[in-house]
mmCIF file of C-alpha atoms in Angstrom:
data_model
loop_
_atom_site.group_PDB
_atom_site.id
_atom_site.type_symbol
_atom_site.label_atom_id
_atom_site.label_comp_id
_atom_site.label_asym_id
_atom_site.label_seq_id
_atom_site.Cartn_x
_atom_site.Cartn_y
_atom_site.Cartn_z
ATOM 1 C CA MET A 202 0.098 -0.106 0.152
ATOM 2 C CA PHE A 203 2.828 2.540 0.873
ATOM 3 C CA TYR A 204 6.466 2.905 2.279
ATOM 4 C CA VAL A 205 7.620 4.920 5.147
ATOM 5 C CA ASN A 206 11.247 5.382 4.193
ATOM 6 C CA ASP A 207 12.471 1.741 3.797
ATOM 7 C CA GLN A 208 9.551 -0.043 5.680
ATOM 8 C CA TYR A 209 6.706 -1.248 3.380
ATOM 9 C CA TYR A 210 2.961 -1.477 4.881
ATOM 10 C CA SER A 211 0.476 -3.485 3.334
ATOM 11 C CA ILE A 212 -3.471 -3.330 3.557
ATOM 12 C CA ASP A 213 -3.370 -6.329 5.912
ATOM 13 C CA ASP A 214 -0.839 -4.276 8.192
ATOM 14 C CA LEU A 215 -3.614 -1.240 7.955
ATOM 15 C CA GLU A 216 -6.372 -3.681 8.922
ATOM 16 C CA LYS A 217 -4.375 -5.075 12.019
ATOM 17 C CA GLN A 218 -3.834 -1.498 13.031
ATOM 18 C CA PHE A 219 -7.677 -0.876 12.494
ATOM 19 C CA CYS A 220 -8.125 -3.561 15.132
ATOM 20 C CA VAL A 221 -6.109 -1.756 17.510
ATOM 21 C CA PHE A 222 -8.053 1.354 17.198
ATOM 22 C CA ASP A 223 -11.185 -0.642 17.564
ATOM 23 C CA ASN A 224 -10.024 -1.508 21.159
ATOM 24 C CA ILE A 225 -9.896 2.572 21.990
ATOM 25 C CA PRO A 226 -13.425 3.722 22.656
ATOM 26 C CA VAL A 227 -12.982 7.451 21.540
ATOM 27 C CA LEU A 228 -11.588 6.262 18.053
ATOM 28 C CA ARG A 229 -14.215 3.202 17.788
ATOM 29 C CA ASP A 230 -16.883 5.858 18.549
ATOM 30 C CA SER A 231 -15.574 8.729 16.573
ATOM 31 C CA GLU A 232 -18.464 9.261 14.187
ATOM 32 C CA ASN A 233 -19.280 12.633 15.830
ATOM 33 C CA LEU A 234 -15.963 13.425 17.092
ATOM 34 C CA ARG A 235 -13.063 15.627 15.887
ATOM 35 C CA ILE A 236 -9.863 14.077 16.594
ATOM 36 C CA ALA A 237 -6.842 15.849 16.271
ATOM 37 C CA VAL A 238 -3.564 13.797 15.796
ATOM 38 C CA CYS A 239 0.189 14.790 16.637
ATOM 39 C CA ILE A 240 2.074 11.561 15.958
ATOM 40 C CA SER A 241 5.674 11.237 14.590
ATOM 41 C CA ASP A 242 4.741 7.507 13.441
ATOM 42 C CA VAL A 243 3.667 8.355 9.764
ATOM 43 C CA PHE A 244 1.957 4.683 9.354
ATOM 44 C CA VAL A 245 -0.141 5.251 12.599
ATOM 45 C CA MET A 246 -0.857 8.890 11.514
ATOM 46 C CA LEU A 247 -2.307 7.666 8.115
ATOM 47 C CA SER A 248 -3.814 4.627 9.674
ATOM 48 C CA LEU A 249 -5.774 7.052 11.867
ATOM 49 C CA TYR A 250 -6.468 9.199 8.828
ATOM 50 C CA PHE A 251 -8.094 6.365 6.880
ATOM 51 C CA TYR A 252 -9.934 4.950 9.998
ATOM 52 C CA ILE A 253 -11.591 8.284 11.095
ATOM 53 C CA ARG A 254 -12.669 8.813 7.694
ATOM 54 C CA ASN A 255 -14.365 5.762 7.353
ATOM 55 C CA LYS A 256 -15.936 6.162 10.812
ATOM 56 C CA GLY A 257 -17.433 9.468 9.417
ATOM 57 C CA GLY A 258 -15.258 11.579 11.931
ATOM 58 C CA SER A 259 -13.243 14.729 11.405
ATOM 59 C CA PHE A 260 -9.442 14.287 11.187
ATOM 60 C CA VAL A 261 -7.148 17.313 12.455
ATOM 61 C CA PRO A 262 -3.365 16.411 11.368
ATOM 62 C CA ILE A 263 -0.822 18.363 13.266
ATOM 63 C CA ASN A 264 2.899 18.511 12.596
ATOM 64 C CA PRO A 265 4.457 16.042 14.577
ATOM 65 C CA SER A 266 7.217 18.453 15.649
ATOM 66 C CA GLN A 267 4.692 20.401 17.885
ATOM 67 C CA PRO A 268 5.453 20.094 21.562
ATOM 68 C CA GLU A 269 2.390 18.860 23.432
ATOM 69 C CA ASP A 270 1.530 22.323 24.804
ATOM 70 C CA GLY A 271 1.529 23.727 21.126
ATOM 71 C CA ALA A 272 -0.390 20.668 19.774
ATOM 72 C CA THR A 273 -3.041 21.145 22.594
ATOM 73 C CA ARG A 274 -3.272 24.870 21.690
ATOM 74 C CA ILE A 275 -4.031 23.864 18.001
ATOM 75 C CA ALA A 276 -6.597 21.056 19.170
ATOM 76 C CA VAL A 277 -8.440 23.750 21.416
ATOM 77 C CA GLY A 278 -8.406 26.213 18.327
ATOM 78 C CA THR A 279 -9.866 23.724 15.834
ATOM 79 C CA GLY A 280 -12.680 22.776 18.115
ATOM 80 C CA SER A 281 -11.292 19.105 18.358
ATOM 81 C CA HIS A 282 -12.757 16.951 21.105
ATOM 82 C CA ILE A 283 -9.812 14.546 21.574
ATOM 83 C CA LEU A 284 -5.985 14.854 20.890
ATOM 84 C CA ILE A 285 -4.143 11.993 20.218
ATOM 85 C CA TYR A 286 -0.605 13.282 20.957
ATOM 86 C CA GLN A 287 2.274 10.593 20.010
ATOM 87 C CA GLU A 288 0.645 7.728 21.860
ATOM 88 C CA ILE A 289 -2.754 6.367 20.825
ATOM 89 C CA LYS A 290 -3.357 4.542 24.107
ATOM 90 C CA THR A 291 -3.663 7.650 26.188
ATOM 91 C CA PRO A 292 -5.834 10.292 24.223
ATOM 92 C CA ILE A 293 -6.357 13.872 25.863
ATOM 93 C CA VAL A 294 -9.882 14.954 26.257
ATOM 94 C CA ILE A 295 -10.235 18.612 25.092
ATOM 95 C CA SER A 296 -13.970 18.869 24.983
ATOM 96 C CA GLU A 297 -16.897 16.871 26.083
ATOM 97 C CA ASN A 298 -19.320 18.540 23.901
ATOM 98 C CA THR A 299 -20.523 16.443 20.905
ATOM 99 C CA ASN A 300 -21.712 17.718 17.655
ATOM 100 C CA GLU A 301 -24.659 16.739 15.525
ATOM 101 C CA ALA A 302 -22.507 16.067 12.536
ATOM 102 C CA GLU A 303 -18.835 15.669 11.634
ATOM 103 C CA GLY A 304 -17.002 14.286 8.631
ATOM 104 C CA VAL A 305 -14.393 16.836 7.798
ATOM 105 C CA LEU A 306 -10.786 17.337 7.193
ATOM 106 C CA VAL A 307 -9.681 20.234 9.260
ATOM 107 C CA GLN A 308 -6.361 21.971 8.810
ATOM 108 C CA MET A 309 -4.796 25.253 9.757
ATOM 109 C CA SER A 310 -3.842 27.688 6.969
ATOM 110 C CA SER A 311 -0.141 28.519 6.616
ATOM 111 C CA GLY A 312 -0.171 31.779 8.580
ATOM 112 C CA THR A 313 2.234 33.414 5.894
ATOM 113 C CA THR A 314 0.474 36.496 5.796
ATOM 114 C CA GLY A 315 -1.549 36.677 9.000
ATOM 115 C CA ALA A 316 -2.840 34.651 11.929
ATOM 116 C CA PRO A 317 -3.397 31.098 10.698
ATOM 117 C CA LYS A 318 -7.188 30.166 10.085
ATOM 118 C CA CYS A 319 -8.938 26.837 10.816
ATOM 119 C CA ILE A 320 -10.295 25.504 7.461
ATOM 120 C CA GLU A 321 -12.771 22.813 7.307
ATOM 121 C CA ARG A 322 -13.126 20.530 4.185
ATOM 122 C CA THR A 323 -15.801 17.706 3.671
ATOM 123 C CA TRP A 324 -14.602 14.315 2.655
ATOM 124 C CA LYS A 325 -16.705 14.675 -0.530
ATOM 125 C CA SER A 326 -14.704 17.507 -1.426
ATOM 126 C CA ILE A 327 -11.363 15.949 -0.616
ATOM 127 C CA GLU A 328 -12.606 13.151 -3.191
ATOM 128 C CA GLU A 329 -13.630 15.848 -5.699
ATOM 129 C CA GLU A 330 -9.937 17.326 -5.725
ATOM 130 C CA LEU A 331 -8.337 13.959 -5.680
ATOM 131 C CA ASN A 332 -10.346 12.865 -8.826
ATOM 132 C CA ASN A 333 -9.740 15.866 -10.840
ATOM 133 C CA TYR A 334 -6.108 16.138 -9.581
ATOM 134 C CA VAL A 335 -5.308 12.422 -10.758
ATOM 135 C CA SER A 336 -6.951 13.346 -14.033
ATOM 136 C CA LEU A 337 -4.990 16.246 -14.898
ATOM 137 C CA LEU A 338 -1.697 14.770 -13.643
ATOM 138 C CA ALA A 339 -2.236 11.724 -16.066
ATOM 139 C CA PHE A 340 0.238 9.479 -14.534
ATOM 140 C CA ASN A 341 -0.438 5.790 -14.084
ATOM 141 C CA HIS A 342 0.417 3.108 -11.621
ATOM 142 C CA GLN A 343 4.006 2.787 -12.831
ATOM 143 C CA THR A 344 4.941 6.296 -11.577
ATOM 144 C CA THR A 345 5.815 6.303 -7.935
ATOM 145 C CA SER A 346 5.077 9.304 -5.682
ATOM 146 C CA ILE A 347 8.188 10.042 -3.409
ATOM 147 C CA VAL A 348 6.904 12.310 -0.847
ATOM 148 C CA ALA A 349 9.555 14.280 1.005
ATOM 149 C CA CYS A 350 7.418 16.745 2.675
ATOM 150 C CA PRO A 351 4.989 16.582 5.737
ATOM 151 C CA VAL A 352 1.838 14.526 5.291
ATOM 152 C CA SER A 353 0.438 16.767 7.963
ATOM 153 C CA HIS A 354 -0.238 19.359 5.238
ATOM 154 C CA SER A 355 -2.581 18.811 2.217
ATOM 155 C CA TYR A 356 0.407 19.059 -0.327
ATOM 156 C CA GLY A 357 1.920 16.074 1.111
ATOM 157 C CA LEU A 358 -1.107 14.259 2.219
ATOM 158 C CA ILE A 359 -3.609 14.767 -0.540
ATOM 159 C CA SER A 360 -1.304 15.407 -3.696
ATOM 160 C CA GLY A 361 1.224 13.243 -2.736
ATOM 161 C CA VAL A 362 0.050 10.390 -0.780
ATOM 162 C CA LEU A 363 -3.857 9.955 -1.440
ATOM 163 C CA ALA A 364 -3.472 10.874 -5.143
ATOM 164 C CA CYS A 365 -0.776 8.045 -5.690
ATOM 165 C CA ILE A 366 -2.699 5.705 -3.833
ATOM 166 C CA ARG A 367 -5.817 6.654 -5.902
ATOM 167 C CA ARG A 368 -4.037 6.102 -9.375
ATOM 168 C CA GLY A 369 -3.003 2.509 -8.144
ATOM 169 C CA ALA A 370 0.661 3.336 -7.179
ATOM 170 C CA GLU A 371 2.318 2.856 -3.889
ATOM 171 C CA PRO A 372 3.695 6.054 -2.528
ATOM 172 C CA VAL A 373 7.087 6.329 -0.803
ATOM 173 C CA ILE A 374 6.757 8.619 2.204
ATOM 174 C CA LEU A 375 10.271 10.118 3.376
ATOM 175 C CA THR A 376 10.621 11.327 6.981
ATOM 176 C CA ASN A 377 14.607 11.239 6.261
ATOM 177 C CA LEU A 378 15.184 14.199 4.353
ATOM 178 C CA ASN A 379 19.012 13.861 3.856
ATOM 179 C CA PRO A 380 19.674 14.408 0.015
ATOM 180 C CA ARG A 381 21.869 11.736 -0.229
ATOM 181 C CA TYR A 382 19.110 9.291 0.901
ATOM 182 C CA ILE A 383 16.459 10.663 -1.179
ATOM 183 C CA TRP A 384 18.839 10.168 -4.184
ATOM 184 C CA LYS A 385 19.050 6.574 -3.254
ATOM 185 C CA LYS A 386 15.408 6.322 -3.348
ATOM 186 C CA LEU A 387 14.914 7.959 -6.454
ATOM 187 C CA LYS A 388 17.188 5.337 -8.049
ATOM 188 C CA ASP A 389 15.246 2.535 -6.305
ATOM 189 C CA HIS A 390 12.220 3.962 -7.950
ATOM 190 C CA PRO A 391 13.443 5.279 -11.400
ATOM 191 C CA ARG A 392 9.803 6.251 -12.618
ATOM 192 C CA HIS A 393 9.029 8.548 -9.965
ATOM 193 C CA ILE A 394 7.553 12.090 -9.306
ATOM 194 C CA LEU A 395 9.353 13.893 -6.361
ATOM 195 C CA TYR A 396 6.967 16.025 -4.000
ATOM 196 C CA GLY A 397 9.155 18.536 -2.182
ATOM 197 C CA ALA A 398 9.583 22.168 -0.961
ATOM 198 C CA PRO A 399 11.263 24.468 -3.353
ATOM 199 C CA PHE A 400 14.761 24.677 -1.308
ATOM 200 C CA LEU A 401 14.646 20.818 -0.987
ATOM 201 C CA LEU A 402 14.478 20.386 -4.495
ATOM 202 C CA TYR A 403 17.085 23.041 -5.113
ATOM 203 C CA SER A 404 19.256 21.153 -2.805
ATOM 204 C CA MET A 405 18.896 17.787 -4.559
ATOM 205 C CA ALA A 406 19.487 19.407 -7.775
ATOM 206 C CA LEU A 407 22.725 20.612 -6.584
ATOM 207 C CA MET A 408 24.085 17.140 -5.666
ATOM 208 C CA SER A 409 23.534 15.873 -9.165
ATOM 209 C CA ASN A 410 26.499 14.532 -10.612
ATOM 210 C CA GLY A 411 25.625 15.212 -14.058
ATOM 211 C CA GLU A 412 25.036 11.724 -14.967
ATOM 212 C CA ASP A 413 21.916 10.891 -12.891
ATOM 213 C CA LYS A 414 18.655 12.730 -13.595
ATOM 214 C CA MET A 415 15.452 13.061 -11.523
ATOM 215 C CA ASP A 416 12.411 11.909 -13.416
ATOM 216 C CA TYR A 417 9.612 14.184 -12.418
ATOM 217 C CA VAL A 418 9.962 16.968 -9.718
ATOM 218 C CA ILE A 419 6.833 18.889 -8.436
ATOM 219 C CA SER A 420 7.053 21.965 -6.325
ATOM 220 C CA SER A 421 4.244 23.900 -4.621
ATOM 221 C CA GLY A 422 3.650 26.693 -1.603
ATOM 222 C CA THR A 423 5.908 29.319 -3.224
ATOM 223 C CA THR A 424 7.062 29.601 -6.847
ATOM 224 C CA LEU A 425 10.460 28.323 -7.535
ATOM 225 C CA PRO A 426 13.131 31.201 -8.291
ATOM 226 C CA ALA A 427 14.170 31.550 -11.791
ATOM 227 C CA GLU A 428 17.780 30.216 -11.086
ATOM 228 C CA TRP A 429 16.515 27.130 -9.065
ATOM 229 C CA LEU A 430 14.066 26.265 -12.019
ATOM 230 C CA ARG A 431 16.869 26.475 -14.675
ATOM 231 C CA LEU A 432 18.911 23.972 -12.586
ATOM 232 C CA LEU A 433 16.147 21.543 -11.971
ATOM 233 C CA LYS A 434 15.283 21.633 -15.466
ATOM 234 C CA ARG A 435 18.798 20.444 -16.294
ATOM 235 C CA VAL A 436 18.971 17.597 -13.946
ATOM 236 C CA SER A 437 15.314 16.348 -14.196
ATOM 237 C CA ASN A 438 13.152 15.003 -17.157
ATOM 238 C CA LYS A 439 10.323 17.414 -16.189
ATOM 239 C CA VAL A 440 9.533 20.034 -13.731
ATOM 240 C CA LEU A 441 5.971 20.362 -12.449
ATOM 241 C CA GLN A 442 4.320 23.173 -10.144
ATOM 242 C CA GLN A 443 1.018 23.414 -8.455
ATOM 243 C CA TYR A 444 -0.751 26.071 -6.844
ATOM 244 C CA GLY A 445 -3.417 25.876 -3.993
ATOM 245 C CA CYS A 446 -5.120 27.271 -0.996
ATOM 246 C CA SER A 447 -6.113 26.080 2.413
ATOM 247 C CA GLU A 448 -9.988 26.243 1.460
ATOM 248 C CA VAL A 449 -9.914 24.426 -1.671
ATOM 249 C CA GLY A 450 -6.541 22.327 -1.901
ATOM 250 C CA CYS A 451 -4.715 22.160 -5.194
ATOM 251 C CA VAL A 452 -6.091 24.682 -7.542
ATOM 252 C CA SER A 453 -3.978 24.428 -10.404
ATOM 253 C CA LEU A 454 -1.043 22.211 -11.801
ATOM 254 C CA HIS A 455 1.488 22.793 -14.549
ATOM 255 C CA LYS A 456 3.176 19.687 -15.847
ATOM 256 C CA SER A 457 6.004 21.339 -17.635
ATOM 257 C CA VAL A 458 7.139 24.643 -16.144
ATOM 258 C CA ASN A 459 9.059 27.005 -18.382
ATOM 259 C CA GLU A 460 8.755 30.056 -16.268
ATOM 260 C CA SER A 461 8.618 30.148 -12.374
ATOM 261 C CA LYS A 462 5.523 32.103 -12.385
ATOM 262 C CA GLU A 463 3.657 29.450 -14.285
ATOM 263 C CA VAL A 464 1.315 27.562 -11.779
ATOM 264 C CA GLY A 465 -0.763 25.823 -14.252
ATOM 265 C CA TYR A 466 -4.014 24.885 -15.712
ATOM 266 C CA PRO A 467 -7.043 24.846 -13.101
ATOM 267 C CA LEU A 468 -8.524 21.654 -12.104
ATOM 268 C CA SER A 469 -11.737 20.836 -13.942
ATOM 269 C CA HIS A 470 -14.081 21.116 -10.713
ATOM 270 C CA LEU A 471 -13.268 24.967 -10.236
ATOM 271 C CA SER A 472 -12.758 28.033 -12.216
ATOM 272 C CA VAL A 473 -10.512 30.776 -11.726
ATOM 273 C CA HIS A 474 -10.538 34.428 -12.234
ATOM 274 C CA ALA A 475 -7.368 36.542 -12.663
ATOM 275 C CA GLY A 476 -6.578 39.655 -14.605
ATOM 276 C CA THR A 477 -4.333 39.968 -17.672
ATOM 277 C CA LYS A 478 -0.622 40.293 -18.017
ATOM 278 C CA GLU A 479 -0.907 43.875 -18.746
ATOM 279 C CA ASN A 480 -3.611 44.340 -15.691
ATOM 280 C CA PRO A 481 -2.914 41.488 -13.066
ATOM 281 C CA GLU A 482 -5.748 41.072 -10.511
ATOM 282 C CA GLU A 483 -6.635 39.129 -7.380
ATOM 283 C CA ILE A 484 -6.857 35.446 -8.097
ATOM 284 C CA ILE A 485 -10.458 34.452 -7.450
ATOM 285 C CA ILE A 486 -11.365 30.669 -7.271
ATOM 286 C CA ASN A 487 -15.101 29.796 -8.016
ATOM 287 C CA LEU A 488 -16.735 26.512 -6.813
ATOM 288 C CA SER A 489 -20.016 25.667 -7.258
ATOM 289 C CA ASN A 490 -21.273 26.849 -3.959
ATOM 290 C CA LYS A 491 -18.703 29.804 -3.213
ATOM 291 C CA SER A 492 -15.851 31.795 -4.361
ATOM 292 C CA ILE A 493 -12.401 32.028 -2.661
ATOM 293 C CA TYR A 494 -10.776 35.434 -2.626
ATOM 294 C CA THR A 495 -6.893 34.441 -2.286
ATOM 295 C CA LYS A 496 -5.303 37.972 -1.867
ATOM 296 C CA ASP A 497 -2.800 36.431 -4.492
ATOM 297 C CA LEU A 498 -2.037 38.728 -7.524
ATOM 298 C CA GLY A 499 -1.833 37.076 -10.966
ATOM 299 C CA TYR A 500 -3.040 36.674 -14.691
ATOM 300 C CA ILE A 501 -4.017 34.049 -16.927
ATOM 301 C CA GLU A 502 -2.303 33.576 -20.265
ATOM 302 C CA ASN A 503 -3.144 30.720 -22.839
ATOM 303 C CA GLY A 504 -5.085 29.142 -20.080
ATOM 304 C CA ILE A 505 -2.289 29.094 -17.748
ATOM 305 C CA LEU A 506 -2.601 30.602 -14.269
ATOM 306 C CA CYS A 507 0.465 32.951 -13.463
ATOM 307 C CA PHE A 508 1.275 33.880 -9.992
ATOM 308 C CA LEU A 509 2.887 37.072 -9.242
ATOM 309 C CA THR A 510 2.866 37.854 -5.508
ATOM 310 C CA ARG A 511 0.726 37.994 -2.579
ATOM 311 C CA ILE A 512 -0.919 41.289 -2.624
ATOM 312 C CA ASP A 513 0.153 42.345 0.928
ATOM 313 C CA ASP A 514 3.562 41.584 -0.451
ATOM 314 C CA MET A 515 3.732 43.879 -3.209
ATOM 315 C CA ILE A 516 5.794 46.960 -2.691
ATOM 316 C CA ASN A 517 4.384 50.402 -3.684
ATOM 317 C CA VAL A 518 7.232 52.745 -4.211
ATOM 318 C CA SER A 519 5.964 56.208 -4.890
ATOM 319 C CA GLY A 520 2.893 54.699 -6.755
ATOM 320 C CA LEU A 521 5.106 52.297 -8.748
ATOM 321 C CA ASN A 522 4.625 48.742 -8.122
ATOM 322 C CA VAL A 523 7.537 46.250 -7.385
ATOM 323 C CA TYR A 524 7.058 42.378 -7.457
ATOM 324 C CA PRO A 525 9.402 40.780 -4.923
ATOM 325 C CA GLN A 526 9.865 37.775 -7.168
ATOM 326 C CA GLU A 527 11.359 39.668 -10.063
ATOM 327 C CA VAL A 528 13.753 41.194 -7.788
ATOM 328 C CA GLU A 529 14.802 37.939 -6.197
ATOM 329 C CA ASP A 530 15.319 36.332 -9.487
ATOM 330 C CA VAL A 531 17.974 39.243 -10.330
ATOM 331 C CA LEU A 532 19.695 38.793 -6.962
ATOM 332 C CA MET A 533 19.765 35.050 -7.251
ATOM 333 C CA ALA A 534 21.276 35.282 -10.783
ATOM 334 C CA GLU A 535 24.336 36.648 -9.164
ATOM 335 C CA PRO A 536 26.552 33.627 -8.995
ATOM 336 C CA ARG A 537 27.702 34.393 -5.405
ATOM 337 C CA ILE A 538 23.996 34.354 -4.248
ATOM 338 C CA GLU A 539 22.712 31.318 -2.867
ATOM 339 C CA GLU A 540 19.231 32.319 -1.753
ATOM 340 C CA ALA A 541 17.244 35.631 -1.633
ATOM 341 C CA VAL A 542 14.054 37.181 -0.297
ATOM 342 C CA VAL A 543 12.699 40.664 -0.966
ATOM 343 C CA TYR A 544 10.219 42.404 1.370
ATOM 344 C CA LYS A 545 9.054 45.800 2.286
ATOM 345 C CA LYS A 546 9.411 48.302 4.837
ATOM 346 C CA SER A 547 7.680 51.613 5.397
ATOM 347 C CA ASN A 548 9.533 54.748 4.239
ATOM 348 C CA SER A 549 8.593 58.281 5.166
ATOM 349 C CA PHE A 550 9.322 59.706 1.544
ATOM 350 C CA SER A 551 8.232 57.070 -0.913
ATOM 351 C CA GLY A 552 5.673 55.247 1.311
ATOM 352 C CA GLU A 553 7.557 51.831 1.011
ATOM 353 C CA ARG A 554 10.947 50.717 0.426
ATOM 354 C CA VAL A 555 12.521 47.583 -1.178
ATOM 355 C CA CYS A 556 14.574 45.462 1.211
ATOM 356 C CA ALA A 557 16.514 42.277 0.588
ATOM 357 C CA GLN A 558 18.020 39.547 2.699
ATOM 358 C CA TYR A 559 20.606 37.037 0.983
ATOM 359 C CA VAL A 560 22.764 34.229 1.696
ATOM 360 C CA SER A 561 26.029 34.208 -0.147
ATOM 361 C CA SER A 562 29.021 31.886 -0.764
ATOM 362 C CA GLU A 563 31.317 34.553 -0.021
ATOM 363 C CA PRO A 564 31.118 38.296 1.217
ATOM 364 C CA LEU A 565 29.619 40.842 -1.188
ATOM 365 C CA LEU A 566 29.957 44.599 -0.839
ATOM 366 C CA GLU A 567 26.668 46.637 -1.248
ATOM 367 C CA ASP A 568 27.939 48.685 -3.970
ATOM 368 C CA GLU A 569 28.464 45.451 -5.944
ATOM 369 C CA LEU A 570 25.033 44.368 -5.339
ATOM 370 C CA ARG A 571 23.825 47.868 -6.578
ATOM 371 C CA GLU A 572 25.759 47.483 -9.670
ATOM 372 C CA TRP A 573 24.489 44.086 -10.479
ATOM 373 C CA CYS A 574 20.818 45.287 -10.024
ATOM 374 C CA GLN A 575 21.262 48.205 -11.936
ATOM 375 C CA LYS A 576 22.105 45.990 -14.931
ATOM 376 C CA PHE A 577 18.521 44.460 -14.730
ATOM 377 C CA LEU A 578 16.128 46.651 -12.811
ATOM 378 C CA ALA A 579 14.643 49.934 -12.893
ATOM 379 C CA PRO A 580 15.979 52.427 -9.926
ATOM 380 C CA TYR A 581 12.565 52.137 -8.060
ATOM 381 C CA GLN A 582 13.037 48.197 -8.099
ATOM 382 C CA ILE A 583 16.562 48.042 -6.596
ATOM 383 C CA PRO A 584 16.575 47.403 -2.871
ATOM 384 C CA MET A 585 17.559 50.372 -0.482
ATOM 385 C CA GLU A 586 18.673 47.990 2.214
ATOM 386 C CA PHE A 587 20.811 44.813 1.789
ATOM 387 C CA ASN A 588 21.206 42.329 4.602
ATOM 388 C CA SER A 589 23.603 39.291 4.455
ATOM 389 C CA VAL A 590 22.541 36.555 6.604
ATOM 390 C CA ASN A 591 23.623 32.963 7.321
ATOM 391 C CA LYS A 592 20.104 31.468 6.920
ATOM 392 C CA ILE A 593 16.680 33.134 5.837
ATOM 393 C CA GLU A 594 14.360 32.118 8.337
ATOM 394 C CA LYS A 595 11.194 30.096 7.398
ATOM 395 C CA LEU A 596 7.936 29.280 9.096
ATOM 396 C CA PRO A 597 7.444 25.635 10.076
ATOM 397 C CA ASN A 598 5.788 24.795 6.721
ATOM 398 C CA GLY A 599 8.955 25.891 4.845
ATOM 399 C CA LYS A 600 7.453 29.351 3.682
ATOM 400 C CA ILE A 601 8.914 32.688 4.239
ATOM 401 C CA SER A 602 6.992 35.398 5.844
ATOM 402 C CA ARG A 603 7.746 38.640 4.247
ATOM 403 C CA LYS A 604 5.708 40.450 6.783
ATOM 404 C CA ILE A 605 7.839 39.177 9.659
ATOM 405 C CA LEU A 606 11.146 40.100 7.856
ATOM 406 C CA GLY A 607 9.640 43.610 7.328
ATOM 407 C CA GLY A 608 8.867 43.991 10.946
ATOM 408 C CA VAL A 609 5.262 43.477 10.791
ATOM 409 C CA LEU A 610 3.829 41.501 13.840
ATOM 410 C CA ILE A 611 1.304 38.870 12.936
#
């Protein structure tokens, strides 16, 4: 059925684990309960997902790195009745209030641009996403999904694990994210699609010896920097990219990315509104029963959705719009810069000013960076502030919060 690192788990293993759950009353009677799960054992976590879904209960996955107090806070915030923290035999009661109906997947939004929100999605909506995702992806059972990202998030859980099972293949879920180990697993499964965060995929590409190539790689969460995309295209057969949001899951998928802003064709069960290349607008996702305003800026060209930036991250310099990704791509084209992020700070004269953090392989003078930027950017796009750091801080989901870097509390 699936692998976790080198360990294979069959349907028989799953059914045996279900028998263990049957002996735990809060799980056996979970039809109208909301169960929060924070467990490092991926097999047990996924077994609980299938078991609680089959019971008609609700499942709240929590990243296993959370300490108990943090997991309890999330369980309370999501309205959970029970928290399973690392040990299934000692469930923690959060609330004794029962609901008339449950049956949802509950996840927290990323918190990249504000306080995380509690998102509820019905099992029916998950099924609809899976069917349309698998149809657009158009891979058969011979391609293995290698999931090198947390299965507590929808990218790893739904797009990585569940979609692979849906098309008849057996996913390989990795908790050992050492790039050398991942390369070994890729060689064990030569026909593969590797699910990972952009920085992990970039790290994998750097380790390529020029002879070994990855088959398919797919990224999500934030667009690939242009330099990383060029490198990935050299060391893999195809680079894919998908775009989504917490309320809907995967929204669009591109099966052969040429430019990093291309996030793909919308899944068929929804429609997407965005602007044009000349006049980008907020990306709005339309479902049969509601519309989701994403606060993302983008446009549609030749049927492909293109993502520019979060609207809140766009920098207004004296009435002129600066898109952080464009500046980041220029910075990362400088051979000594390994990673860069562009964000805004308030400025009493221009309203907002462009700032940058970067990681470099050797020291760089600010004048060198300005001269480099002047070759490719208009004066208003060039950062007024350059900060060299050893590491760019990221949120637990691997994303960068430009608000935090700009000194805005969320």
